[in-house]
Short mmCIF file of C-alpha atoms in Angstrom, two decimals:
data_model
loop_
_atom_site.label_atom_id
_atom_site.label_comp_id
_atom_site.label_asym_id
_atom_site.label_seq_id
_atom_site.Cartn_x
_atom_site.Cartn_y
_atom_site.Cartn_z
CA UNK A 1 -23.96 105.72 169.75
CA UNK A 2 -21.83 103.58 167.54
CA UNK A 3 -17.95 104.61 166.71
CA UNK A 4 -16.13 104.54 163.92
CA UNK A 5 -12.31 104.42 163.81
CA UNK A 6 -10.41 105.94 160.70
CA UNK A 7 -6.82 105.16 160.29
CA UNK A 8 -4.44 107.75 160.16
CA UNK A 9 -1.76 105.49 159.04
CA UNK A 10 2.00 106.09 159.84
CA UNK A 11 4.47 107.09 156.63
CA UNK A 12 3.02 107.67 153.18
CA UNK A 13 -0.32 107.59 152.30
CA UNK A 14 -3.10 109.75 150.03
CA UNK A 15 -4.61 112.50 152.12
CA UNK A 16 -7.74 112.21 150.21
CA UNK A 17 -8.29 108.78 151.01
CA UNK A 18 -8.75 109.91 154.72
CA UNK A 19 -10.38 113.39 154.69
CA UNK A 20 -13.57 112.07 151.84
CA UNK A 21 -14.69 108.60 154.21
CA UNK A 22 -14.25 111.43 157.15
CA UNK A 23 -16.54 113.61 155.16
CA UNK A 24 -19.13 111.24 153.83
CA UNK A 25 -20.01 110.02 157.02
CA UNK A 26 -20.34 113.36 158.60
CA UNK A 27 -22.58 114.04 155.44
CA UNK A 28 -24.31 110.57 156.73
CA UNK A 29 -24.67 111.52 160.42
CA UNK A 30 -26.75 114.63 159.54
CA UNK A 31 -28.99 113.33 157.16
CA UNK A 32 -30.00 110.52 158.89
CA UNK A 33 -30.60 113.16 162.52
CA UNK A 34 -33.12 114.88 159.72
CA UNK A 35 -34.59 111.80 158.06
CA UNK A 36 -35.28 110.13 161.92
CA UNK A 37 -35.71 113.19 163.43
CA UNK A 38 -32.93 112.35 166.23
CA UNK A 39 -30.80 114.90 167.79
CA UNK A 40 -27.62 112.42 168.38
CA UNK A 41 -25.42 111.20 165.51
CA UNK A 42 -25.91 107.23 164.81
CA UNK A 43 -21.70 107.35 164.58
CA UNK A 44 -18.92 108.90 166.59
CA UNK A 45 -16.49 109.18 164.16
CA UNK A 46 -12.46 109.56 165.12
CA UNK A 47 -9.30 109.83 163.37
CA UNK A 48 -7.22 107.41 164.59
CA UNK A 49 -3.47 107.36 165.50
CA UNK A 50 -0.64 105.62 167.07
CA UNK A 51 -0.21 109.30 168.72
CA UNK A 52 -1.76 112.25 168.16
CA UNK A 53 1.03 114.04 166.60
CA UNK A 54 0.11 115.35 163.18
CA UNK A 55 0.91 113.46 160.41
CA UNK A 56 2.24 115.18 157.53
CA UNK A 57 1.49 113.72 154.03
CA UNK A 58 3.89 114.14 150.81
CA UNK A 59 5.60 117.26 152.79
CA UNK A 60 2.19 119.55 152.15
CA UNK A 61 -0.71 118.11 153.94
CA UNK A 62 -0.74 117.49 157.60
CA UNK A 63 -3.74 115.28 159.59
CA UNK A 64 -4.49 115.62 163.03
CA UNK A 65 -5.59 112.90 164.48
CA UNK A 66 -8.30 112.97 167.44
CA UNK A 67 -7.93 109.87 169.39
CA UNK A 68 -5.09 106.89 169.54
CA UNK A 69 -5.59 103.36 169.63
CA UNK A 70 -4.51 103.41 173.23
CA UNK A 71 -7.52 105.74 174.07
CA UNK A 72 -10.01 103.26 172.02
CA UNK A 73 -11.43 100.30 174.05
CA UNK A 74 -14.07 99.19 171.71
CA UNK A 75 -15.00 100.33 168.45
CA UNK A 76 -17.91 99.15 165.82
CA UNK A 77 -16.19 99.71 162.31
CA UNK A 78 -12.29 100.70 161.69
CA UNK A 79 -11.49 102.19 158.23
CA UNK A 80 -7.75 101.16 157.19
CA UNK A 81 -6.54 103.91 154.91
CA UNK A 82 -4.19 103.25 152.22
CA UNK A 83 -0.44 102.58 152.61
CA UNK A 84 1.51 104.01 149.77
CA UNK A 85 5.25 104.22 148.37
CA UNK A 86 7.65 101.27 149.70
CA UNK A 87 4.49 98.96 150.78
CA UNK A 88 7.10 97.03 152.69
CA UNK A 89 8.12 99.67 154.40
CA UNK A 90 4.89 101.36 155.14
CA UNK A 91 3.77 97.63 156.80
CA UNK A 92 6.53 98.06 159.29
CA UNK A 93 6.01 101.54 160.09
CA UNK A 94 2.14 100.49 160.90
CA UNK A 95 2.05 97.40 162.74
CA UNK A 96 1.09 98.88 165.55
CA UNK A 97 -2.31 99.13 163.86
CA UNK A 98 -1.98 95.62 162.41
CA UNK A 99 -2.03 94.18 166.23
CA UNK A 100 -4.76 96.70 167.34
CA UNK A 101 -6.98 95.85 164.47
CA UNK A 102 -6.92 92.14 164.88
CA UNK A 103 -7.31 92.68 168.67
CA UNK A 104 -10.88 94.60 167.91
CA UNK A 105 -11.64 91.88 165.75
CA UNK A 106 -11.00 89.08 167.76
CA UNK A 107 -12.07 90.89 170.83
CA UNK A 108 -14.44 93.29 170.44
CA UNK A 109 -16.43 91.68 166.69
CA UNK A 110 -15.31 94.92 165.32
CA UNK A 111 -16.38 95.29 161.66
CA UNK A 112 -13.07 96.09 159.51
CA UNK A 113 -12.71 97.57 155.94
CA UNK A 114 -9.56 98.79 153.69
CA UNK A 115 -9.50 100.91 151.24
CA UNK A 116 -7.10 100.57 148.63
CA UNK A 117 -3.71 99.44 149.59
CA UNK A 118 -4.75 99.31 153.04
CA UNK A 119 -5.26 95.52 152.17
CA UNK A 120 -2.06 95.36 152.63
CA UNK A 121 -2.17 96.22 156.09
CA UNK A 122 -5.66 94.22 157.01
CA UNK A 123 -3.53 91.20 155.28
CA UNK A 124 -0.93 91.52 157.82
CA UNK A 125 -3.17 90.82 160.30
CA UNK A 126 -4.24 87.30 159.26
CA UNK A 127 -7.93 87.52 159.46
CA UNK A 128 -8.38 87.49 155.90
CA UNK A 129 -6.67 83.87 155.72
CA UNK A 130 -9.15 81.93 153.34
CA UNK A 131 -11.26 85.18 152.55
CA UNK A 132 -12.14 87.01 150.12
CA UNK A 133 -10.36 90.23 149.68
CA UNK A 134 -9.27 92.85 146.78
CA UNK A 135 -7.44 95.99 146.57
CA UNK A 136 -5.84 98.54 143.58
CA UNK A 137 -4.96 97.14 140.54
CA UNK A 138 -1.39 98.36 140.31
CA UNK A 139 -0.98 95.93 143.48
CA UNK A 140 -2.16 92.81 142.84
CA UNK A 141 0.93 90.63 141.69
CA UNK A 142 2.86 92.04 145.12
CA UNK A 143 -0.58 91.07 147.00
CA UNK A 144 -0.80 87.36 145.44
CA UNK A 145 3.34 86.68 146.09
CA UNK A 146 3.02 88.56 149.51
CA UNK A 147 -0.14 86.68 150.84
CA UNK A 148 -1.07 83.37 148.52
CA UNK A 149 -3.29 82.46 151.39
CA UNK A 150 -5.64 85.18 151.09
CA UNK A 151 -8.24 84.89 147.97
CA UNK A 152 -7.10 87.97 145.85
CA UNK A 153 -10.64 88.82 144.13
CA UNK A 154 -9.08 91.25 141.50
CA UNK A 155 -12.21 92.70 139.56
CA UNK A 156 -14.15 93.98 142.21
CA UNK A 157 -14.49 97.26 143.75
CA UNK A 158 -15.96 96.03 146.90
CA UNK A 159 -15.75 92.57 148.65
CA UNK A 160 -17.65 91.33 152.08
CA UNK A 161 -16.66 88.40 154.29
CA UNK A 162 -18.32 88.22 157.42
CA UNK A 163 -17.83 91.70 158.59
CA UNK A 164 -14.57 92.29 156.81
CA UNK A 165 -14.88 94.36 153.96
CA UNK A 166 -11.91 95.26 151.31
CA UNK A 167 -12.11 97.96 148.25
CA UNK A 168 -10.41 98.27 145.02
CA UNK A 169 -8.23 101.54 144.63
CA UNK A 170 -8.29 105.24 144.42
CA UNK A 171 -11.01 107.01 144.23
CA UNK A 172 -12.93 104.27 144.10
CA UNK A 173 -13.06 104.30 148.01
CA UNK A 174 -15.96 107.30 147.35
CA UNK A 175 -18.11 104.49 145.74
CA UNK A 176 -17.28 101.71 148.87
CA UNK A 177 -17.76 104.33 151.36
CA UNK A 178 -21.50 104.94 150.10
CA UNK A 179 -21.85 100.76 150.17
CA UNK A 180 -20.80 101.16 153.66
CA UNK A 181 -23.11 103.95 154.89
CA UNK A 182 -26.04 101.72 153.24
CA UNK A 183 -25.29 98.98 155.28
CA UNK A 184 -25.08 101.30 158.09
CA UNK A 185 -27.47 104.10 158.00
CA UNK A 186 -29.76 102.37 155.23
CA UNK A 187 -30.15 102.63 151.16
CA UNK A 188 -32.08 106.04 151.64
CA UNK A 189 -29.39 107.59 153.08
CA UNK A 190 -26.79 106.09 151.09
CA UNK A 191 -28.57 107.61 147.92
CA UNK A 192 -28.96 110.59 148.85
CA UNK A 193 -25.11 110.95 149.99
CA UNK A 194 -24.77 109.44 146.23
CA UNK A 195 -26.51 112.34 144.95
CA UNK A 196 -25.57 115.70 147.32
CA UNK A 197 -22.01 114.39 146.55
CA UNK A 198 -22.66 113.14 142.72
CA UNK A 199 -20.74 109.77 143.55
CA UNK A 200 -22.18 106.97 141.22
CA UNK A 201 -23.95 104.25 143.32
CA UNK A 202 -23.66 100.75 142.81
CA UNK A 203 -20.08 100.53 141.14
CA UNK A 204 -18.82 96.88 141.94
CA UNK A 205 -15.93 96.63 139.01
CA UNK A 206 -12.89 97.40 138.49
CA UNK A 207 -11.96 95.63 135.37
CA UNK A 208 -12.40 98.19 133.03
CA UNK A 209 -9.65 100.14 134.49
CA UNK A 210 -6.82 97.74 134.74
CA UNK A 211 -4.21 98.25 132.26
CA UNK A 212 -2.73 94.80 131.53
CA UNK A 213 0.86 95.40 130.94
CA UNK A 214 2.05 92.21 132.07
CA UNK A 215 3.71 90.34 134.89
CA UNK A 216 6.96 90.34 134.40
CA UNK A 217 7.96 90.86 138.02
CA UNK A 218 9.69 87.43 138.35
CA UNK A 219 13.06 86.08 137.49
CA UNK A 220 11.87 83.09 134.76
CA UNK A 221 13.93 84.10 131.98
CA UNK A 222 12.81 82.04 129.62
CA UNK A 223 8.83 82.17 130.73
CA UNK A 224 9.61 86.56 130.08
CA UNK A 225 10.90 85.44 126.73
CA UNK A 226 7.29 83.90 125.95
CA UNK A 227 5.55 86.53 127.54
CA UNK A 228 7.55 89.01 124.98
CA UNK A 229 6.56 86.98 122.05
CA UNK A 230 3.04 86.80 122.82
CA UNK A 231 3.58 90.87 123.44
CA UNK A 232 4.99 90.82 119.89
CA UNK A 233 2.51 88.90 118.21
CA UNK A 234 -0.75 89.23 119.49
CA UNK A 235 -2.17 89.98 115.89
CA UNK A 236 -1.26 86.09 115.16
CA UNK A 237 -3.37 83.31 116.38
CA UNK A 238 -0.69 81.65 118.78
CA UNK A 239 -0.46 78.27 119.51
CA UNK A 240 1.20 77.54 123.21
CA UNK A 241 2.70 73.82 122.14
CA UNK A 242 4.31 76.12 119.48
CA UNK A 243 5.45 78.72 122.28
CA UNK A 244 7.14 76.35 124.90
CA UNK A 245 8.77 74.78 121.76
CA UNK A 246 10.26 78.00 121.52
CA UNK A 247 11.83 78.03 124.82
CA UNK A 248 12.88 74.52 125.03
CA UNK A 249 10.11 73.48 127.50
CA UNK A 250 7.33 70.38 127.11
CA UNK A 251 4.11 71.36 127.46
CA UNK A 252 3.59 70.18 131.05
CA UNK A 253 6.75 72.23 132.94
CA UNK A 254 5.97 75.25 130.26
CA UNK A 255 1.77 75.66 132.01
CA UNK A 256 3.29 75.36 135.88
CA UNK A 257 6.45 77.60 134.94
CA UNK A 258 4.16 80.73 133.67
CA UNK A 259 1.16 80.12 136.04
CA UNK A 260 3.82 79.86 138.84
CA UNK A 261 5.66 83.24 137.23
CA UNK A 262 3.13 85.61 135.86
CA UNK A 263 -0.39 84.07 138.15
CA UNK A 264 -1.96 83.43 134.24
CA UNK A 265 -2.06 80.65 132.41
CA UNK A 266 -0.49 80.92 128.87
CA UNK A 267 -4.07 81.06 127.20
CA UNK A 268 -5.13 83.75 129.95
CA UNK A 269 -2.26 85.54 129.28
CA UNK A 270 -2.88 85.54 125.50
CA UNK A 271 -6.10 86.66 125.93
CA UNK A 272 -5.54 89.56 128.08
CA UNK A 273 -2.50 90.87 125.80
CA UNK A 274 -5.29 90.47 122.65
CA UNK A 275 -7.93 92.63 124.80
CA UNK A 276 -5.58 95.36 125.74
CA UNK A 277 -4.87 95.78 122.90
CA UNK A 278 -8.03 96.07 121.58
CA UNK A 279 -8.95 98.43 124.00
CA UNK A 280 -6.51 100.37 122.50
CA UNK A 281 -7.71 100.84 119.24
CA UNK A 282 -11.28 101.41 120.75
CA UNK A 283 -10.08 104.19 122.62
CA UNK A 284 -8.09 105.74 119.80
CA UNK A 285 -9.50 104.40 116.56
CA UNK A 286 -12.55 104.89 114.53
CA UNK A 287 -12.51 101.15 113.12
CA UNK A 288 -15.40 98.88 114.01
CA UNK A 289 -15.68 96.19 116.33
CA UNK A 290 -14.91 93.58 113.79
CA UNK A 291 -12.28 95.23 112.38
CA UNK A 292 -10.59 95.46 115.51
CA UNK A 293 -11.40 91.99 116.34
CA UNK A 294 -9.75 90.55 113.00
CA UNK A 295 -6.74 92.72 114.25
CA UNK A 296 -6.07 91.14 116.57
CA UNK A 297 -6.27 87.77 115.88
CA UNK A 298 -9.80 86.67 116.72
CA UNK A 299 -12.01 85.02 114.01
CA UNK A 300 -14.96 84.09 116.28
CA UNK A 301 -17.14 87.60 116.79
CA UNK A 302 -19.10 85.36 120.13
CA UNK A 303 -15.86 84.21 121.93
CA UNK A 304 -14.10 87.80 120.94
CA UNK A 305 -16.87 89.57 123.03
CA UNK A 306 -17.15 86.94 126.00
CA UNK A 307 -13.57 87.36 126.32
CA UNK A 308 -13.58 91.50 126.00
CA UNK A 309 -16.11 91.40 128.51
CA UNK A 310 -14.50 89.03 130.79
CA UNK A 311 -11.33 91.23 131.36
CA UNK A 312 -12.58 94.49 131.01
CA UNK A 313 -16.31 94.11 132.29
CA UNK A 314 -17.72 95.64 129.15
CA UNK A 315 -18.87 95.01 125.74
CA UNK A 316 -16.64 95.79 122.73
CA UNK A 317 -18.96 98.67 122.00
CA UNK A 318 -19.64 99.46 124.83
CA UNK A 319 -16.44 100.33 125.88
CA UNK A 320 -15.67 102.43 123.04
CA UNK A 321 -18.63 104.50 123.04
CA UNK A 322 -17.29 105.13 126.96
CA UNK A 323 -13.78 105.80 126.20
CA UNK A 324 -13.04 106.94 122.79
CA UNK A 325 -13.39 110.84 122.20
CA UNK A 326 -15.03 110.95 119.31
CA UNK A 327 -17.91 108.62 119.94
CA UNK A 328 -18.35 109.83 123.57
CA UNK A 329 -19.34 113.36 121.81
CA UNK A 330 -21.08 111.69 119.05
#
C-alpha cells in the first residue's frame, strides 16, 4: 500500500482545500477496490500535522489531524494545502513542514504537490529552484519578488516537474486533484471521480480568470504614473517613446524601470489593460466584437484576437457567449 500525506498546515488556511483532496481520494480508493476487484485500498491516506491537536480554521471549522510528521518515515505523495492571510506569516508558522517536505524529497523520492498558495510553502523549500511552478492568481507578483529563482508559470492550472507538481488557486485544486488520481489510479478512474463528483476534467488554464488590475505593488513613482496613464487611456493607441517622454525617462531606463517594477513590459502591460477591459464590455455589453475592439483602441481584428486569447485563453466570442448573461441564456 502506498501513503499519501495531506497537510494540515499551521495558522490560516481554507478548510475546503483540505477536506475535498481528502474526499476525492477516498472516492478514488473505492472505485478502483471495485474496478480491480481488490479488497485493500491502493492509498493510505493521512492528515498530516506538526501535532495532532486540532486545528481550528477562521474560528468555525476545526481539523483533526491523524498522524504527525514525526510519526511518518516514508511517504509516496504529500499534498501541501494552502497558506492564507499574512503569507509571511503563515511561512513561519509552517516551516516545520518546509524541512520535513524537502527531507521526503531528498530522502525518500517522495512525489510533492501544492495547491494554491501552498506554493508558497513548497517554494520555501528550494526544490523548485529552476522549475516550473504556479499558484493563485491574486499571488503571483508576491511569488515572482519572493522567489525570482523559481519559474512562475502563471496561466496554468496544473504544472509537473519531475515529480513535483504545483496548482493554480481555489477551487481549482478539485480539477488538479482528478489530474493527480489519473496519474495514480489511472484515466478510468479519474473520469469517473470527474463524473460521480461533476468536476470538469481536463482544465489546464487559468487565464480566463485573472483580473488584471495592475501591479502597482512597488515604490517607482514615476513608472505608477505611466501605468495610470495607460489605465486612463487605453481607448487611445499609445505610443511608449511618447509615454517615458512623459516621465522624463529615455527609452532604454523607461523598458528596465517597468519590467523591473510591474514584471511587464510597457507593450505587455498595454495590452493586458486593453483586454481587461474588453472583457468588460463582453461581460456587460451587448456590442459586437468589433465594436468592442475599435473601443478600445485596436484597428487590426487578427492581432486584437491573438492578443484576447493570449491573456485570457479564449476567443473574443467566445468569452462572451461564456460570461455575459444575456448571451449565456440566449
Amino acid at each position: 500500500m502506498k501513503h499519501i500525506s495531506i497537510i494540515v498546515p499551521s495558522g490560516n488556511s481554507i478548510v475546503d482545500t483540505i477536506i475535498a483532496p481528502f474526499n476525492l481520494f477516498k472516492m478514488a480508493n473505492a472505485h478502483y477496490r471495485r474496478l480491480n476487484g481488490q479488497t485493500g485500498n491502493l492509498f493510505k491516506i493521512d492528515l498530516v500535522g506538526l501535532s495532532k491537536e486540532a486545528v481550528i480554521y477562521q474560528d468555525l471549522f476545526s481539523i483533526k489531524p491523524t498522524t504527525t510528521i514525526d510519526e511518518i518515515s516514508q511517504t509516496d505523495l504529500i499534498l501541501i494545502s494552502p497558506i492564507s492571510g499574512d503569507l509571511e506569516k503563515e511561512i513561519q508558522n509552517n516551516m516545520d513542514f518546509v524541512k520535513w517536505i524537502k527531507t521526503q524529497r531528498i530522502e525518500n523520492g517522495s512525489d510533492i504537490a501544492s495547491l494554491c498558495k501552498g506554493a508558497f510553502i513548497l517554494a520555501e523549500t528550494g526544490l523548485v529552484n529552476g522549475k516550473s511552478c504556479t499558484t493563485h492568481w491574486t499571488s503571483h507578483n508576491l511569488f515572482r519578488s519572493k522567489y525570482p529563482e523559481v519559474q512562475l508559470v502563471p496561466e496554468k492550472i496544473i504544472c509537473e516537474d519531475n515529480g513535483i507538481y504545483s496548482s493554480g488557486g481555489a477551487y481549482s485544486i478539485l480539477n488538479f486533484t482528478l489530474y493527480l488520481i489519473e496519474r495514480y489510479f489511472g484515466r478510468e478512474t479519474a473520469i469517473w471521480c470527474s463524473k460521480v463528483s461533476e468536476i470538469e476534467f481536463d482544465r489546464l488554464s487559468q487565464s480566463e480568470f485573472i483580473i488584471f488590475s495592475g501591479q502597482k505593488d512597488h515604490s517607482d513613482e514615476p513608472i505608477k504614473k505611466a501605468q495610470l496613464y495607460i489605465e486612463h487611456n487605453y481607448q487611445h493607441k499609445l505610443n511608449v517613446d511618447e509615454i517615458a517622454q512623459m516621465i522624463n525617462l529615455n527609452g532604454r531606463s523607461f523598458l528596465r524601470r517597468f519590467k523591473k517594477a510591474t514584471h511587464n513590459t510597457p507593450l505587455e502591460y498595454i495590452q493586458r489593460v486593453k483586454v481587461e477591459a474588453a472583457k468588460k464590455k463582453l461581460e456587460s455589453t451587448a456590442k459586437t466584437v468589433l465594436e468592442i475592439m475599435y473601443g478600445i483602441g485596436y484597428n487590426d481584428e487578427k492581432a486584437f484576437r491573438a492578443t484576447f486569447r493570449k491573456y485570457s485563453g479564449l476567443s473574443p466570442k467566445e468569452y462572451q457567449k461564456k460570461y455575459n448573461r444575456e448571451m449565456a441564456i440566449a
